XYZ file of C-alpha atoms in Angstrom:
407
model
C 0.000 0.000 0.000
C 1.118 3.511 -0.815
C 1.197 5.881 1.715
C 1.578 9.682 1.604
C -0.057 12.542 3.804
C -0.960 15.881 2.244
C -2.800 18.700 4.333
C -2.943 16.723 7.468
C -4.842 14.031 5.167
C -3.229 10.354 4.912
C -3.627 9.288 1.913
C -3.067 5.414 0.831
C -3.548 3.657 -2.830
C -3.274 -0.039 -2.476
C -4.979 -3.450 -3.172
C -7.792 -4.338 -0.322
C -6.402 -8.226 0.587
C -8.394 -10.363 -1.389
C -10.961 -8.268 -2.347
C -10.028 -8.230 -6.149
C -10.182 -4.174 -5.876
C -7.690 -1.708 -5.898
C -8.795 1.693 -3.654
C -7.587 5.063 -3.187
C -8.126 5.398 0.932
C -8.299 8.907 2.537
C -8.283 9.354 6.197
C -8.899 12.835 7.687
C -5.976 12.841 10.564
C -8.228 15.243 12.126
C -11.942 13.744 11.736
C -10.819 10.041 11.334
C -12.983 10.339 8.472
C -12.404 7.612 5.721
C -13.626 7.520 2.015
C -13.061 4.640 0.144
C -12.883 4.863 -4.115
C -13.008 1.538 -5.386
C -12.245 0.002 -8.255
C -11.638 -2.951 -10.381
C -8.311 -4.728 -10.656
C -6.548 -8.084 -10.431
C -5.390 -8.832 -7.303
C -2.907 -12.179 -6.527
C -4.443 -13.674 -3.456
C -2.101 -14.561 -0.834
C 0.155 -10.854 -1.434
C -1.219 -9.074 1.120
C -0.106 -4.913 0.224
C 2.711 -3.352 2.030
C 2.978 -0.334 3.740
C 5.735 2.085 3.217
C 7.735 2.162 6.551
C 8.461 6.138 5.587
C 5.846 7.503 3.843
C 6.608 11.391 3.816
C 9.834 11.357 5.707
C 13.407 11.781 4.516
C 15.249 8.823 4.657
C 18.706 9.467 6.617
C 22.417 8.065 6.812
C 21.350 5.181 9.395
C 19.747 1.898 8.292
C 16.724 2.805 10.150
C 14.434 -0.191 8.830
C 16.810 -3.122 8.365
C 15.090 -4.920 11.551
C 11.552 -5.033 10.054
C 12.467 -6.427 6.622
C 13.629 -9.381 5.319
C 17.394 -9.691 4.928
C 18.541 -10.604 1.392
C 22.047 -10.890 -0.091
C 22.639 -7.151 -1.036
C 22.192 -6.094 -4.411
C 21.714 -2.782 -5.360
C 19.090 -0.668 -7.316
C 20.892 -1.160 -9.861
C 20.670 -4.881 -10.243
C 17.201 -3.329 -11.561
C 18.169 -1.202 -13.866
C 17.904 -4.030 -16.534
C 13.694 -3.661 -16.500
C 14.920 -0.016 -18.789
C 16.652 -1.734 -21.701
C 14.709 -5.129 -21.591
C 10.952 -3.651 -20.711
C 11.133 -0.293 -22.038
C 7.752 -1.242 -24.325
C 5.796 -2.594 -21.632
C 2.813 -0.614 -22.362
C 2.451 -2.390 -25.255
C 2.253 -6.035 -23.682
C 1.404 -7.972 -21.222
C 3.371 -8.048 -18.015
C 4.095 -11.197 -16.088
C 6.191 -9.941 -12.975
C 7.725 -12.874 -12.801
C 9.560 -12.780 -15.952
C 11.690 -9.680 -14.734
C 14.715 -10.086 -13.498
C 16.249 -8.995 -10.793
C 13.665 -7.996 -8.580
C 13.880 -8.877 -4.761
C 10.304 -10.249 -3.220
C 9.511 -6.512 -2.202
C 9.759 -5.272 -5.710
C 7.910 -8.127 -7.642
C 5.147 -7.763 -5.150
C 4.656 -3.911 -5.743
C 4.753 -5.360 -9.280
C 1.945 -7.709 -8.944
C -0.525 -5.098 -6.527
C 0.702 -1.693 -9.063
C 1.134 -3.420 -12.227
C -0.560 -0.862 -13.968
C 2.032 1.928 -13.055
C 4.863 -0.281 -13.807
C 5.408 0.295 -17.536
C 5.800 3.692 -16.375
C 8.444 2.760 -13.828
C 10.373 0.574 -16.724
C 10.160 4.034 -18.844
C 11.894 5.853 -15.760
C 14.877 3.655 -15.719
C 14.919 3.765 -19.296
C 15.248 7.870 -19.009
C 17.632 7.538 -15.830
C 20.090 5.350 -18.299
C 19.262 7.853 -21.304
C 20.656 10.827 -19.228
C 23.312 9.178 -17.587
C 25.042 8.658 -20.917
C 24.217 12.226 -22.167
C 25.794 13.549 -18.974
C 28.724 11.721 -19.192
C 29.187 11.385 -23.117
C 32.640 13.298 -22.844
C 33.985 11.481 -19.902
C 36.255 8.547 -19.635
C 33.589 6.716 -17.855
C 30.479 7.559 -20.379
C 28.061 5.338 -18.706
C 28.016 2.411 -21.094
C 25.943 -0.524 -20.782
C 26.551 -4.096 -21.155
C 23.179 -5.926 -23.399
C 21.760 -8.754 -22.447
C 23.507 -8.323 -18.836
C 21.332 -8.434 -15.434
C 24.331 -5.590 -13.830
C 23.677 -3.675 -17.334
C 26.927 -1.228 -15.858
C 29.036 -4.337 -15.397
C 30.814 -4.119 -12.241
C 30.891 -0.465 -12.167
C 28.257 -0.130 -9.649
C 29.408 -2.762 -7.294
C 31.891 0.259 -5.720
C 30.681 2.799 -3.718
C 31.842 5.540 -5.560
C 30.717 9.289 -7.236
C 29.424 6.891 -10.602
C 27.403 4.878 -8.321
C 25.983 7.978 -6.329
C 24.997 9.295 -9.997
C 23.255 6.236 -11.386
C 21.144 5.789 -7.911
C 20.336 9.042 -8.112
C 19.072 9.594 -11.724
C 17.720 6.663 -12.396
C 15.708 7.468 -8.856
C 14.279 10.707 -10.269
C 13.720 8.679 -13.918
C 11.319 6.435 -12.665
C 9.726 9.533 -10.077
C 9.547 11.681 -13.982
C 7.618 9.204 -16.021
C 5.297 8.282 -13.206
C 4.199 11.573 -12.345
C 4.033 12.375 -16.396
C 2.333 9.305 -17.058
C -0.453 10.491 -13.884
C -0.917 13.941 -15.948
C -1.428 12.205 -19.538
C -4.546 10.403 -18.068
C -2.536 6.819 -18.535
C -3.218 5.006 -15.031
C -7.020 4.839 -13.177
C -4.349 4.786 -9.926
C -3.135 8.326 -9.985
C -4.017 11.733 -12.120
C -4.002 15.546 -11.657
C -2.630 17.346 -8.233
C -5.494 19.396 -6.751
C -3.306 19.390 -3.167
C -1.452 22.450 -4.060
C -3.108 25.202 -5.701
C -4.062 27.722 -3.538
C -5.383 31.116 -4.475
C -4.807 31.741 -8.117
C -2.172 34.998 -9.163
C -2.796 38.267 -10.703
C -3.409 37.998 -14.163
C -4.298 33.985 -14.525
C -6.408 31.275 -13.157
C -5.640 27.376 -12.581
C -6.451 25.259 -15.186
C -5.146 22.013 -17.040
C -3.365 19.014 -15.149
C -1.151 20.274 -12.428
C 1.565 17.205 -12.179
C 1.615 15.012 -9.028
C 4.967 14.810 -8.010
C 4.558 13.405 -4.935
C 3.248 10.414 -6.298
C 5.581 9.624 -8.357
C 7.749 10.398 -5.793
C 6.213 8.176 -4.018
C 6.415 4.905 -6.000
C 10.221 5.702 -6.801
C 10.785 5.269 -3.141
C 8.651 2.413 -2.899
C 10.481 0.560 -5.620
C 14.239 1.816 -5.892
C 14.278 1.325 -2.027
C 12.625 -1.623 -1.316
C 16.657 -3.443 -1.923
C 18.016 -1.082 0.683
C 16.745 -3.031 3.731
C 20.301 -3.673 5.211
C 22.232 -2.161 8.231
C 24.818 -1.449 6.475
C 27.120 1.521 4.662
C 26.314 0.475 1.297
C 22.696 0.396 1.624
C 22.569 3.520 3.695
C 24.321 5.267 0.888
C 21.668 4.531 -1.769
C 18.991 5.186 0.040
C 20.268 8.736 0.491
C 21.564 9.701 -3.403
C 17.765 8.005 -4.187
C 16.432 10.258 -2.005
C 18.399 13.384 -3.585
C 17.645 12.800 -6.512
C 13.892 12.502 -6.231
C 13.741 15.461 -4.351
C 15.130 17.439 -7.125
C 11.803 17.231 -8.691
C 10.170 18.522 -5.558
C 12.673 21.468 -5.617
C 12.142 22.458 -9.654
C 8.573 22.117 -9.572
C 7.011 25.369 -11.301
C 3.913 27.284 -12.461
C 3.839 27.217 -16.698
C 0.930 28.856 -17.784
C -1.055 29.054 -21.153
C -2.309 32.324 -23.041
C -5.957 32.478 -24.846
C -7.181 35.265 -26.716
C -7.438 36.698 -30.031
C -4.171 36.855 -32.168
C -2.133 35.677 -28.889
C -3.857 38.896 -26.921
C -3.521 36.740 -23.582
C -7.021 37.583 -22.325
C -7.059 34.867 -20.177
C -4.078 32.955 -18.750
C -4.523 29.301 -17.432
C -1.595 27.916 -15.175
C -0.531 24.894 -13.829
C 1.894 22.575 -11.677
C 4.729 21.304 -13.680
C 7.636 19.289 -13.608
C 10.916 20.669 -14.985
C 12.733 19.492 -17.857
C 14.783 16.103 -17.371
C 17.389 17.483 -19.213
C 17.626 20.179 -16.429
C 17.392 17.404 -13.704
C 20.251 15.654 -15.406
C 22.180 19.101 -15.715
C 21.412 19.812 -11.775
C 22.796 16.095 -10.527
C 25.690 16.339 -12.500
C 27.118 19.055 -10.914
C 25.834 17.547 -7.479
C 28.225 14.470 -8.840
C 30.845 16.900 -9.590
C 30.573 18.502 -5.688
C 29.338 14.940 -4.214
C 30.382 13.921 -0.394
C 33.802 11.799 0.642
C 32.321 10.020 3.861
C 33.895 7.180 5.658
C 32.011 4.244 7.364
C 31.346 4.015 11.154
C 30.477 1.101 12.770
C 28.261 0.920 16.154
C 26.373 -1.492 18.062
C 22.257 -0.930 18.415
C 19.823 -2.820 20.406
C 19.069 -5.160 16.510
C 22.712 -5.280 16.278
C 25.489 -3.522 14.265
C 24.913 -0.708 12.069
C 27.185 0.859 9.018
C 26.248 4.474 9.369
C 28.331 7.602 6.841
C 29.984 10.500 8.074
C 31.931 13.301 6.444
C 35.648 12.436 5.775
C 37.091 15.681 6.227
C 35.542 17.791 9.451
C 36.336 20.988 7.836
C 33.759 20.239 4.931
C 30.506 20.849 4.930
C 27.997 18.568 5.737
C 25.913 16.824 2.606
C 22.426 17.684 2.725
C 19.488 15.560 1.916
C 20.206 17.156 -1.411
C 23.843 16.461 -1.855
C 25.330 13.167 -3.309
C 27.515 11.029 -1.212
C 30.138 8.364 -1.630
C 32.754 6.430 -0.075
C 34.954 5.178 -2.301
C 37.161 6.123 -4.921
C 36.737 5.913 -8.649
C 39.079 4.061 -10.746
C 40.470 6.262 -13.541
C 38.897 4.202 -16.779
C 41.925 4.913 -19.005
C 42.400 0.190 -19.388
C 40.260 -1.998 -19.941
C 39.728 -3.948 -16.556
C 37.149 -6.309 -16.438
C 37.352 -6.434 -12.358
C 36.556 -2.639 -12.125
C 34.214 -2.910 -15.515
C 36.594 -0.319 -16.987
C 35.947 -0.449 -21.120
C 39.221 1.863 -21.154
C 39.291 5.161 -23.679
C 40.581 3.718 -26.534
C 39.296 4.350 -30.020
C 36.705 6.860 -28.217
C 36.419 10.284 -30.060
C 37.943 13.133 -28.569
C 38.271 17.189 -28.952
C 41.692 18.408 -30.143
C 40.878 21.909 -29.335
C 39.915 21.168 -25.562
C 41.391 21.298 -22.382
C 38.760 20.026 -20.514
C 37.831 16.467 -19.788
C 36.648 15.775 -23.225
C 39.762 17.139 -24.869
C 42.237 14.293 -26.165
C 45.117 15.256 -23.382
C 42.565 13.606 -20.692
C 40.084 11.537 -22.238
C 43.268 9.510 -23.817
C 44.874 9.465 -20.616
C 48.077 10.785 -22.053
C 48.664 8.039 -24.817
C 48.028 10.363 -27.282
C 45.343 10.357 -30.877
C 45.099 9.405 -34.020
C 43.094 11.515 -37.028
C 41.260 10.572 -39.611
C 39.161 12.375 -42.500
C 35.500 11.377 -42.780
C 33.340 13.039 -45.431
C 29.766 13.370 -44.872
C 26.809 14.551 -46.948
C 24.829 16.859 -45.102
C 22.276 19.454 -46.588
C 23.380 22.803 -47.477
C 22.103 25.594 -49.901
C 18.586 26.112 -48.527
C 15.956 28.480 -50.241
C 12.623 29.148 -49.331
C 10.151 29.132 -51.641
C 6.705 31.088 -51.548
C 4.859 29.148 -50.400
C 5.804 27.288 -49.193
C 8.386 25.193 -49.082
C 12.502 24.817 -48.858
C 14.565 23.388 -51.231
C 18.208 22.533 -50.818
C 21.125 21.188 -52.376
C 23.425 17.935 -50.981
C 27.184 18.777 -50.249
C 30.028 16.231 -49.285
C 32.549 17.685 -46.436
C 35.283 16.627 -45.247
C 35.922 16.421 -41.327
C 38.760 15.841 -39.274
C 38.184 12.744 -36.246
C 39.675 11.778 -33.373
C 40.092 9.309 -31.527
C 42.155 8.102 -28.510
C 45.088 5.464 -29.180
């Protein structure tokens, strides 16, 4: 069951056990009032729903929950990072949640009781990998993924480093994204519009369309990208928060666009609502948290259920990470070789820019070995005219450009 509480109202969107019926449930904190909208969906008897543990709190440093949940070998989120690349259609057929792999008994029952949300959740992942590799195109490390592989990064991920941090992160507020868009667009009978946060309207405009509900999708990222981080220790504690920070950079970007209507774009009327940013900008705004992310070491102390990893800043004279902040604990290796132990794919053959110094540029990316250059002609448009009216016609040139790539 799915648990959030907005305006002193709990609100819970599950599957009733047994009943066959998935409900939206709102309790008045206040009035103990409850109203109940049913409807119809599949329910697997003998899954009884779960209730998030945290359902509007922050998740901290501290393995908080790791008494109260079942203890599995640890594997990461990103062990399901695989649903992107090998269910990125699954709107467009049926879903048996046991055919995905990967997925620990917490995950493949949110599956089975929110099966309707989860093509949206495969389309997250799918847009967390998407802008990984777009952020780190130019880097020695680029993000590359291995096909047909449950660990699609390889071993990169098994480290506790700034990549790691990164990919938890993005992939977190990926699968948050195409939720909440998929809640607007009228695709799921689970979720829709946000009517929570309105308030009075502004000078000049009224509310109207879809305001996005971020929460929500909020909401089922933590459900699902968490539910592998039930252990007490470092590792575990460490994904939990860079999920968290990157989900809540949705929360923080959140803004009013608005709509003009009128006469020859006069603006008469202006309708305004809730919406998310641009992913691109998401991606943009955790990359440089990546760039600035958190050196903490582990400490280890005994607690009435036994002993817990908890993270704390390596250098005093730093300032703390935030909730927003991305934290690691390990170091990166430098990807210049190929190492199969690391899942280093090495920089060679990969393009690079002569004329930079930065990390792109050929000095870095090729680790010092040095490039080679070759021509490559390619036909590309060129020539254009506009014709009234109306249409452009244009004329097919061959240049010639210089590549290269790393030795």
């Amino acid at each position: 069951m799915l648990t959030r509480i907005v305006n002193n109202t709990v609100e819970s969107y599950g599957a009733f056990p047994h009943s066959g019926v998935v409900f939206s449930l709102f309790c008045n904190s206040g009035y103990g009032t409850i109203k109940m909208i049913a409807q119809n969906r599949h329910y697997e008897p003998g899954i009884h729903p779960f209730v998030s543990d945290d359902p509007v709190g922050r998740r901290n440093l501290t393995s908080s929950n790791a008494a109260t949940q079942p203890f599995y070998p640890y594997q990461g989120f990103h062990e399901s990072l695989a649903l992107g690349q090998q269910y990125s259609s699954l709107g467009s057929q049926p879903l048996l949640c046991g055919s995905i792999p990967g997925l620990v008994p917490k995950q493949l029952r949110f599956c089975r009781n929110y099966i309707e949300i989860m093509p949206s959740v495969a389309e997250g992942v799918k847009l967390g990998i998407q802008e990984c590799q777009h952020q780190f195109r130019g880097r020695r490390w680029n993000c590359t993924t291995i096909k047909d592989n449950l660990a699609i990064f390889g071993p990169v991920l098994d480290k506790a480093t700034r990549e790691s941090a990164f990919v938890h992160a993005i992939a977190s507020a990926g699968v948050a994204f195409a939720v909440t868009r998929s809640c607007a667009e009228g695709t799921s009978t689970m979720c829709g519009c946000d009517s929570h946060h309105k308030g009075p309207p502004g000078e000049g405009w009224k509310w109207g369309g879809c305001s996005e509900d971020a929460e929500f999708g909020v909401l089922v990222s933590r459900e699902f990208a968490d539910a592998r981080e039930n252990r007490p220790d470092a590792r575990s504690a460490m994904n939990r928060h860079n999920n968290e920070a990157g989900r809540t950079t949705i929360l923080d970007h959140m803004h009013l666009r608005c709509k003009c209507h009128g006469l020859s774009g006069s603006c008469e009327v202006k309708t305004c609502w809730w919406a998310q940013p641009d992913f691109r900008m998401l991606g943009d705004y955790l990359k440089d948290k990546y760039d600035s992310a958190s050196e903490m070491v582990v400490e280890k102390h005994r607690e009435s259920r036994g002993w817990v990893e908890t993270l704390r800043v390596k250098y005093a004279f730093f300032k703390h990470p935030t909730e927003r902040d991305l934290v690691y604990y390990e170091g990166s290796p430098n990807f210049c070789e190929p190492n199969p132990e690391t899942g280093s794919f090495g920089t060679r053959d990969r393009v690079c820019n002569v004329s930079s110094h930065g990390i792109e540029g050929c000095d870095l990316l090729c680790c010092g070995r040095g490039h080679n250059t070759r021509t490559e002609k390619r036909k590309e448009k060129c020539h254009c005219i506009f014709h009234w009216c109306c249409y452009v016609s244009c004329q097919e040139c061959v240049r010639v450009y210089d590549v290269h790539t790393c030795k």
